[in-house]
PDB file of N, CA and C in Angstrom:
ATOM      1  N   UNK A   1     210.118 -59.218-214.342  1.00 55.00           N
ATOM      2  CA  UNK A   1     211.114 -58.891-213.341  1.00 55.00           C
ATOM      3  C   UNK A   1     211.918 -57.679-213.812  1.00 55.00           C
ATOM      4  N   UNK A   2     212.116 -56.680-212.953  1.00 59.00           N
ATOM      5  CA  UNK A   2     212.851 -55.489-213.363  1.00 59.00           C
ATOM      6  C   UNK A   2     214.329 -55.785-213.599  1.00 59.00           C
ATOM      7  N   UNK A   3     214.912 -55.000-214.464  1.00 71.00           N
ATOM      8  CA  UNK A   3     216.340 -55.125-214.726  1.00 71.00           C
ATOM      9  C   UNK A   3     217.018 -53.810-214.358  1.00 71.00           C
ATOM     10  N   UNK A   4     218.335 -53.811-214.337  1.00 79.00           N
ATOM     11  CA  UNK A   4     219.082 -52.600-214.012  1.00 79.00           C
ATOM     12  C   UNK A   4     219.061 -51.601-215.156  1.00 79.00           C
ATOM     13  N   UNK A   5     218.527 -51.988-216.308  1.00 88.00           N
ATOM     14  CA  UNK A   5     218.441 -51.067-217.433  1.00 88.00           C
ATOM     15  C   UNK A   5     217.052 -50.444-217.535  1.00 88.00           C
ATOM     16  N   UNK A   6     216.196 -50.736-216.594  1.00 89.00           N
ATOM     17  CA  UNK A   6     214.820 -50.242-216.612  1.00 89.00           C
ATOM     18  C   UNK A   6     214.657 -49.136-215.567  1.00 89.00           C
ATOM     19  N   UNK A   7     213.933 -48.102-215.934  1.00 90.00           N
ATOM     20  CA  UNK A   7     213.647 -47.003-215.013  1.00 90.00           C
ATOM     21  C   UNK A   7     212.187 -47.130-214.601  1.00 90.00           C
ATOM     22  N   UNK A   8     211.936 -47.044-213.312  1.00 90.00           N
ATOM     23  CA  UNK A   8     210.557 -47.097-212.826  1.00 90.00           C
ATOM     24  C   UNK A   8     210.209 -45.781-212.149  1.00 90.00           C
ATOM     25  N   UNK A   9     208.995 -45.313-212.427  1.00 87.00           N
ATOM     26  CA  UNK A   9     208.481 -44.086-211.831  1.00 87.00           C
ATOM     27  C   UNK A   9     207.408 -44.485-210.825  1.00 87.00           C
ATOM     28  N   UNK A  10     207.578 -44.025-209.583  1.00 90.00           N
ATOM     29  CA  UNK A  10     206.698 -44.418-208.483  1.00 90.00           C
ATOM     30  C   UNK A  10     205.941 -43.221-207.931  1.00 90.00           C
ATOM     31  N   UNK A  11     204.769 -43.474-207.370  1.00 92.00           N
ATOM     32  CA  UNK A  11     204.040 -42.440-206.630  1.00 92.00           C
ATOM     33  C   UNK A  11     204.545 -42.422-205.198  1.00 92.00           C
ATOM     34  N   UNK A  12     204.165 -41.405-204.456  1.00 95.00           N
ATOM     35  CA  UNK A  12     204.531 -41.345-203.039  1.00 95.00           C
ATOM     36  C   UNK A  12     203.895 -42.484-202.252  1.00 95.00           C
ATOM     37  N   UNK A  13     202.804 -43.023-202.769  1.00 96.00           N
ATOM     38  CA  UNK A  13     202.120 -44.129-202.091  1.00 96.00           C
ATOM     39  C   UNK A  13     202.779 -45.483-202.370  1.00 96.00           C
ATOM     40  N   UNK A  14     203.754 -45.514-203.272  1.00 95.00           N
ATOM     41  CA  UNK A  14     204.467 -46.755-203.564  1.00 95.00           C
ATOM     42  C   UNK A  14     203.944 -47.524-204.763  1.00 95.00           C
ATOM     43  N   UNK A  15     203.146 -46.868-205.606  1.00 96.00           N
ATOM     44  CA  UNK A  15     202.625 -47.516-206.811  1.00 96.00           C
ATOM     45  C   UNK A  15     203.523 -47.192-208.002  1.00 96.00           C
ATOM     46  N   UNK A  16     203.884 -48.224-208.765  1.00 92.00           N
ATOM     47  CA  UNK A  16     204.669 -48.026-209.982  1.00 92.00           C
ATOM     48  C   UNK A  16     203.716 -47.563-211.083  1.00 92.00           C
ATOM     49  N   UNK A  17     203.958 -46.360-211.618  1.00 88.00           N
ATOM     50  CA  UNK A  17     203.056 -45.811-212.631  1.00 88.00           C
ATOM     51  C   UNK A  17     203.650 -45.855-214.039  1.00 88.00           C
ATOM     52  N   UNK A  18     204.959 -45.954-214.143  1.00 85.00           N
ATOM     53  CA  UNK A  18     205.614 -46.050-215.453  1.00 85.00           C
ATOM     54  C   UNK A  18     206.839 -46.936-215.347  1.00 85.00           C
ATOM     55  N   UNK A  19     207.108 -47.668-216.397  1.00 87.00           N
ATOM     56  CA  UNK A  19     208.321 -48.461-216.517  1.00 87.00           C
ATOM     57  C   UNK A  19     208.964 -48.081-217.848  1.00 87.00           C
ATOM     58  N   UNK A  20     210.151 -47.509-217.796  1.00 89.00           N
ATOM     59  CA  UNK A  20     210.810 -46.982-218.987  1.00 89.00           C
ATOM     60  C   UNK A  20     211.934 -47.914-219.414  1.00 89.00           C
ATOM     61  N   UNK A  21     211.822 -48.447-220.598  1.00 89.00           N
ATOM     62  CA  UNK A  21     212.833 -49.362-221.137  1.00 89.00           C
ATOM     63  C   UNK A  21     213.474 -48.729-222.361  1.00 89.00           C
ATOM     64  N   UNK A  22     214.752 -48.950-222.510  1.00 89.00           N
ATOM     65  CA  UNK A  22     215.459 -48.421-223.670  1.00 89.00           C
ATOM     66  C   UNK A  22     216.963 -48.573-223.520  1.00 89.00           C
ATOM     67  N   UNK A  23     217.458 -48.349-222.304  1.00 90.00           N
ATOM     68  CA  UNK A  23     218.886 -48.558-222.069  1.00 90.00           C
ATOM     69  C   UNK A  23     219.178 -50.060-222.162  1.00 90.00           C
ATOM     70  N   UNK A  24     220.386 -50.385-222.579  1.00 91.00           N
ATOM     71  CA  UNK A  24     220.754 -51.795-222.732  1.00 91.00           C
ATOM     72  C   UNK A  24     221.667 -52.288-221.609  1.00 91.00           C
ATOM     73  N   UNK A  25     221.994 -51.408-220.668  1.00 92.00           N
ATOM     74  CA  UNK A  25     222.822 -51.787-219.532  1.00 92.00           C
ATOM     75  C   UNK A  25     222.432 -50.910-218.351  1.00 92.00           C
ATOM     76  N   UNK A  26     223.238 -50.924-217.294  1.00 93.00           N
ATOM     77  CA  UNK A  26     222.923 -50.211-216.064  1.00 93.00           C
ATOM     78  C   UNK A  26     222.610 -48.736-216.311  1.00 93.00           C
ATOM     79  N   UNK A  27     221.623 -48.198-215.603  1.00 93.00           N
ATOM     80  CA  UNK A  27     221.319 -46.766-215.598  1.00 93.00           C
ATOM     81  C   UNK A  27     222.013 -46.174-214.377  1.00 93.00           C
ATOM     82  N   UNK A  28     222.853 -45.160-214.596  1.00 94.00           N
ATOM     83  CA  UNK A  28     223.642 -44.581-213.516  1.00 94.00           C
ATOM     84  C   UNK A  28     223.136 -43.222-213.042  1.00 94.00           C
ATOM     85  N   UNK A  29     222.427 -42.495-213.895  1.00 95.00           N
ATOM     86  CA  UNK A  29     222.022 -41.158-213.480  1.00 95.00           C
ATOM     87  C   UNK A  29     220.652 -40.799-214.035  1.00 95.00           C
ATOM     88  N   UNK A  30     219.937 -39.992-213.247  1.00 94.00           N
ATOM     89  CA  UNK A  30     218.611 -39.505-213.621  1.00 94.00           C
ATOM     90  C   UNK A  30     218.492 -38.045-213.237  1.00 94.00           C
ATOM     91  N   UNK A  31     217.713 -37.320-214.004  1.00 94.00           N
ATOM     92  CA  UNK A  31     217.368 -35.941-213.654  1.00 94.00           C
ATOM     93  C   UNK A  31     215.941 -35.697-214.120  1.00 94.00           C
ATOM     94  N   UNK A  32     215.207 -34.920-213.334  1.00 90.00           N
ATOM     95  CA  UNK A  32     213.847 -34.549-213.709  1.00 90.00           C
ATOM     96  C   UNK A  32     213.882 -33.119-214.222  1.00 90.00           C
ATOM     97  N   UNK A  33     213.328 -32.906-215.404  1.00 89.00           N
ATOM     98  CA  UNK A  33     213.303 -31.583-216.013  1.00 89.00           C
ATOM     99  C   UNK A  33     212.133 -30.762-215.466  1.00 89.00           C
ATOM    100  N   UNK A  34     212.204 -29.441-215.560  1.00 90.00           N
ATOM    101  CA  UNK A  34     211.103 -28.595-215.070  1.00 90.00           C
ATOM    102  C   UNK A  34     209.751 -28.924-215.710  1.00 90.00           C
ATOM    103  N   UNK A  35     209.757 -29.428-216.944  1.00 85.00           N
ATOM    104  CA  UNK A  35     208.495 -29.754-217.620  1.00 85.00           C
ATOM    105  C   UNK A  35     207.996 -31.159-217.287  1.00 85.00           C
ATOM    106  N   UNK A  36     208.680 -31.860-216.377  1.00 85.00           N
ATOM    107  CA  UNK A  36     208.266 -33.202-215.988  1.00 85.00           C
ATOM    108  C   UNK A  36     208.957 -34.310-216.753  1.00 85.00           C
ATOM    109  N   UNK A  37     209.744 -33.970-217.765  1.00 88.00           N
ATOM    110  CA  UNK A  37     210.496 -34.975-218.507  1.00 88.00           C
ATOM    111  C   UNK A  37     211.611 -35.565-217.654  1.00 88.00           C
ATOM    112  N   UNK A  38     212.200 -36.625-218.141  1.00 91.00           N
ATOM    113  CA  UNK A  38     213.271 -37.312-217.416  1.00 91.00           C
ATOM    114  C   UNK A  38     214.462 -37.459-218.353  1.00 91.00           C
ATOM    115  N   UNK A  39     215.657 -37.218-217.827  1.00 93.00           N
ATOM    116  CA  UNK A  39     216.907 -37.457-218.558  1.00 93.00           C
ATOM    117  C   UNK A  39     217.633 -38.573-217.841  1.00 93.00           C
ATOM    118  N   UNK A  40     218.089 -39.577-218.594  1.00 93.00           N
ATOM    119  CA  UNK A  40     218.808 -40.695-217.983  1.00 93.00           C
ATOM    120  C   UNK A  40     220.096 -40.958-218.747  1.00 93.00           C
ATOM    121  N   UNK A  41     221.093 -41.412-218.011  1.00 94.00           N
ATOM    122  CA  UNK A  41     222.372 -41.775-218.602  1.00 94.00           C
ATOM    123  C   UNK A  41     222.800 -43.129-218.076  1.00 94.00           C
ATOM    124  N   UNK A  42     223.408 -43.923-218.955  1.00 92.00           N
ATOM    125  CA  UNK A  42     223.752 -45.260-218.520  1.00 92.00           C
ATOM    126  C   UNK A  42     225.068 -45.789-219.035  1.00 92.00           C
ATOM    127  N   UNK A  43     225.359 -47.007-218.585  1.00 93.00           N
ATOM    128  CA  UNK A  43     226.590 -47.691-218.963  1.00 93.00           C
ATOM    129  C   UNK A  43     226.647 -47.978-220.461  1.00 93.00           C
ATOM    130  N   UNK A  44     225.495 -47.995-221.118  1.00 92.00           N
ATOM    131  CA  UNK A  44     225.477 -48.223-222.566  1.00 92.00           C
ATOM    132  C   UNK A  44     225.945 -47.002-223.348  1.00 92.00           C
ATOM    133  N   UNK A  45     226.399 -45.980-222.616  1.00 93.00           N
ATOM    134  CA  UNK A  45     226.954 -44.750-223.192  1.00 93.00           C
ATOM    135  C   UNK A  45     225.934 -43.984-224.020  1.00 93.00           C
ATOM    136  N   UNK A  46     224.676 -43.998-223.547  1.00 92.00           N
ATOM    137  CA  UNK A  46     223.650 -43.171-224.163  1.00 92.00           C
ATOM    138  C   UNK A  46     223.011 -42.299-223.099  1.00 92.00           C
ATOM    139  N   UNK A  47     222.539 -41.150-223.550  1.00 93.00           N
ATOM    140  CA  UNK A  47     221.715 -40.267-222.738  1.00 93.00           C
ATOM    141  C   UNK A  47     220.354 -40.260-223.406  1.00 93.00           C
ATOM    142  N   UNK A  48     219.303 -40.491-222.619  1.00 92.00           N
ATOM    143  CA  UNK A  48     217.953 -40.531-223.166  1.00 92.00           C
ATOM    144  C   UNK A  48     217.096 -39.479-222.505  1.00 92.00           C
ATOM    145  N   UNK A  49     216.295 -38.821-223.322  1.00 91.00           N
ATOM    146  CA  UNK A  49     215.352 -37.835-222.808  1.00 91.00           C
ATOM    147  C   UNK A  49     213.958 -38.399-223.014  1.00 91.00           C
ATOM    148  N   UNK A  50     213.229 -38.523-221.911  1.00 91.00           N
ATOM    149  CA  UNK A  50     211.891 -39.108-221.894  1.00 91.00           C
ATOM    150  C   UNK A  50     210.897 -37.980-221.645  1.00 91.00           C
ATOM    151  N   UNK A  51     209.829 -37.943-222.426  1.00 84.00           N
ATOM    152  CA  UNK A  51     208.870 -36.849-222.274  1.00 84.00           C
ATOM    153  C   UNK A  51     207.459 -37.347-222.542  1.00 84.00           C
ATOM    154  N   UNK A  52     206.505 -36.489-222.285  1.00 71.00           N
ATOM    155  CA  UNK A  52     205.107 -36.812-222.538  1.00 71.00           C
ATOM    156  C   UNK A  52     204.451 -37.493-221.357  1.00 71.00           C
ATOM    157  N   UNK A  53     203.161 -37.668-221.467  1.00 67.00           N
ATOM    158  CA  UNK A  53     202.375 -38.250-220.374  1.00 67.00           C
ATOM    159  C   UNK A  53     202.863 -39.639-219.996  1.00 67.00           C
ATOM    160  N   UNK A  54     203.273 -40.431-220.984  1.00 64.00           N
ATOM    161  CA  UNK A  54     203.701 -41.800-220.714  1.00 64.00           C
ATOM    162  C   UNK A  54     205.211 -41.962-220.779  1.00 64.00           C
ATOM    163  N   UNK A  55     205.932 -40.844-220.801  1.00 66.00           N
ATOM    164  CA  UNK A  55     207.394 -40.832-220.787  1.00 66.00           C
ATOM    165  C   UNK A  55     208.009 -41.736-221.866  1.00 66.00           C
ATOM    166  N   UNK A  56     207.543 -41.587-223.101  1.00 72.00           N
ATOM    167  CA  UNK A  56     208.211 -42.307-224.183  1.00 72.00           C
ATOM    168  C   UNK A  56     209.470 -41.525-224.545  1.00 72.00           C
ATOM    169  N   UNK A  57     210.542 -42.238-224.906  1.00 70.00           N
ATOM    170  CA  UNK A  57     211.768 -41.488-225.161  1.00 70.00           C
ATOM    171  C   UNK A  57     211.682 -40.827-226.520  1.00 70.00           C
ATOM    172  N   UNK A  58     212.180 -39.604-226.562  1.00 79.00           N
ATOM    173  CA  UNK A  58     212.083 -38.819-227.784  1.00 79.00           C
ATOM    174  C   UNK A  58     213.451 -38.500-228.368  1.00 79.00           C
ATOM    175  N   UNK A  59     214.480 -38.523-227.533  1.00 82.00           N
ATOM    176  CA  UNK A  59     215.831 -38.211-228.020  1.00 82.00           C
ATOM    177  C   UNK A  59     216.806 -39.213-227.409  1.00 82.00           C
ATOM    178  N   UNK A  60     217.676 -39.751-228.253  1.00 87.00           N
ATOM    179  CA  UNK A  60     218.752 -40.621-227.777  1.00 87.00           C
ATOM    180  C   UNK A  60     220.064 -40.010-228.244  1.00 87.00           C
ATOM    181  N   UNK A  61     220.953 -39.748-227.318  1.00 85.00           N
ATOM    182  CA  UNK A  61     222.271 -39.220-227.649  1.00 85.00           C
ATOM    183  C   UNK A  61     223.275 -40.341-227.391  1.00 85.00           C
ATOM    184  N   UNK A  62     223.907 -40.800-228.463  1.00 88.00           N
ATOM    185  CA  UNK A  62     224.861 -41.905-228.377  1.00 88.00           C
ATOM    186  C   UNK A  62     226.262 -41.341-228.209  1.00 88.00           C
ATOM    187  N   UNK A  63     226.914 -41.693-227.113  1.00 85.00           N
ATOM    188  CA  UNK A  63     228.235 -41.152-226.806  1.00 85.00           C
ATOM    189  C   UNK A  63     229.362 -42.140-227.115  1.00 85.00           C
ATOM    190  N   UNK A  64     229.088 -43.128-227.950  1.00 79.00           N
ATOM    191  CA  UNK A  64     230.100 -44.148-228.235  1.00 79.00           C
ATOM    192  C   UNK A  64     231.098 -43.696-229.308  1.00 79.00           C
ATOM    193  N   UNK A  65     230.854 -42.600-229.959  1.00 67.00           N
ATOM    194  CA  UNK A  65     231.776 -42.141-231.005  1.00 67.00           C
ATOM    195  C   UNK A  65     232.861 -41.293-230.445  1.00 67.00           C
TER     196      UNK A  65
END
């Protein structure tokens, strides 16, 4: 079952092709980069940059400090 901390990537046909997990609370914002990567920000006060064919996260910026 999906949670509010999970990001799902869908096709135009309605098929879920990726499920991105890493945030520990609500995801509030998303942006798609020119190279196809994804940037997400959430209530857990982190910004995550997801890249690659399977969108594994490569950078986590912790804003709790």
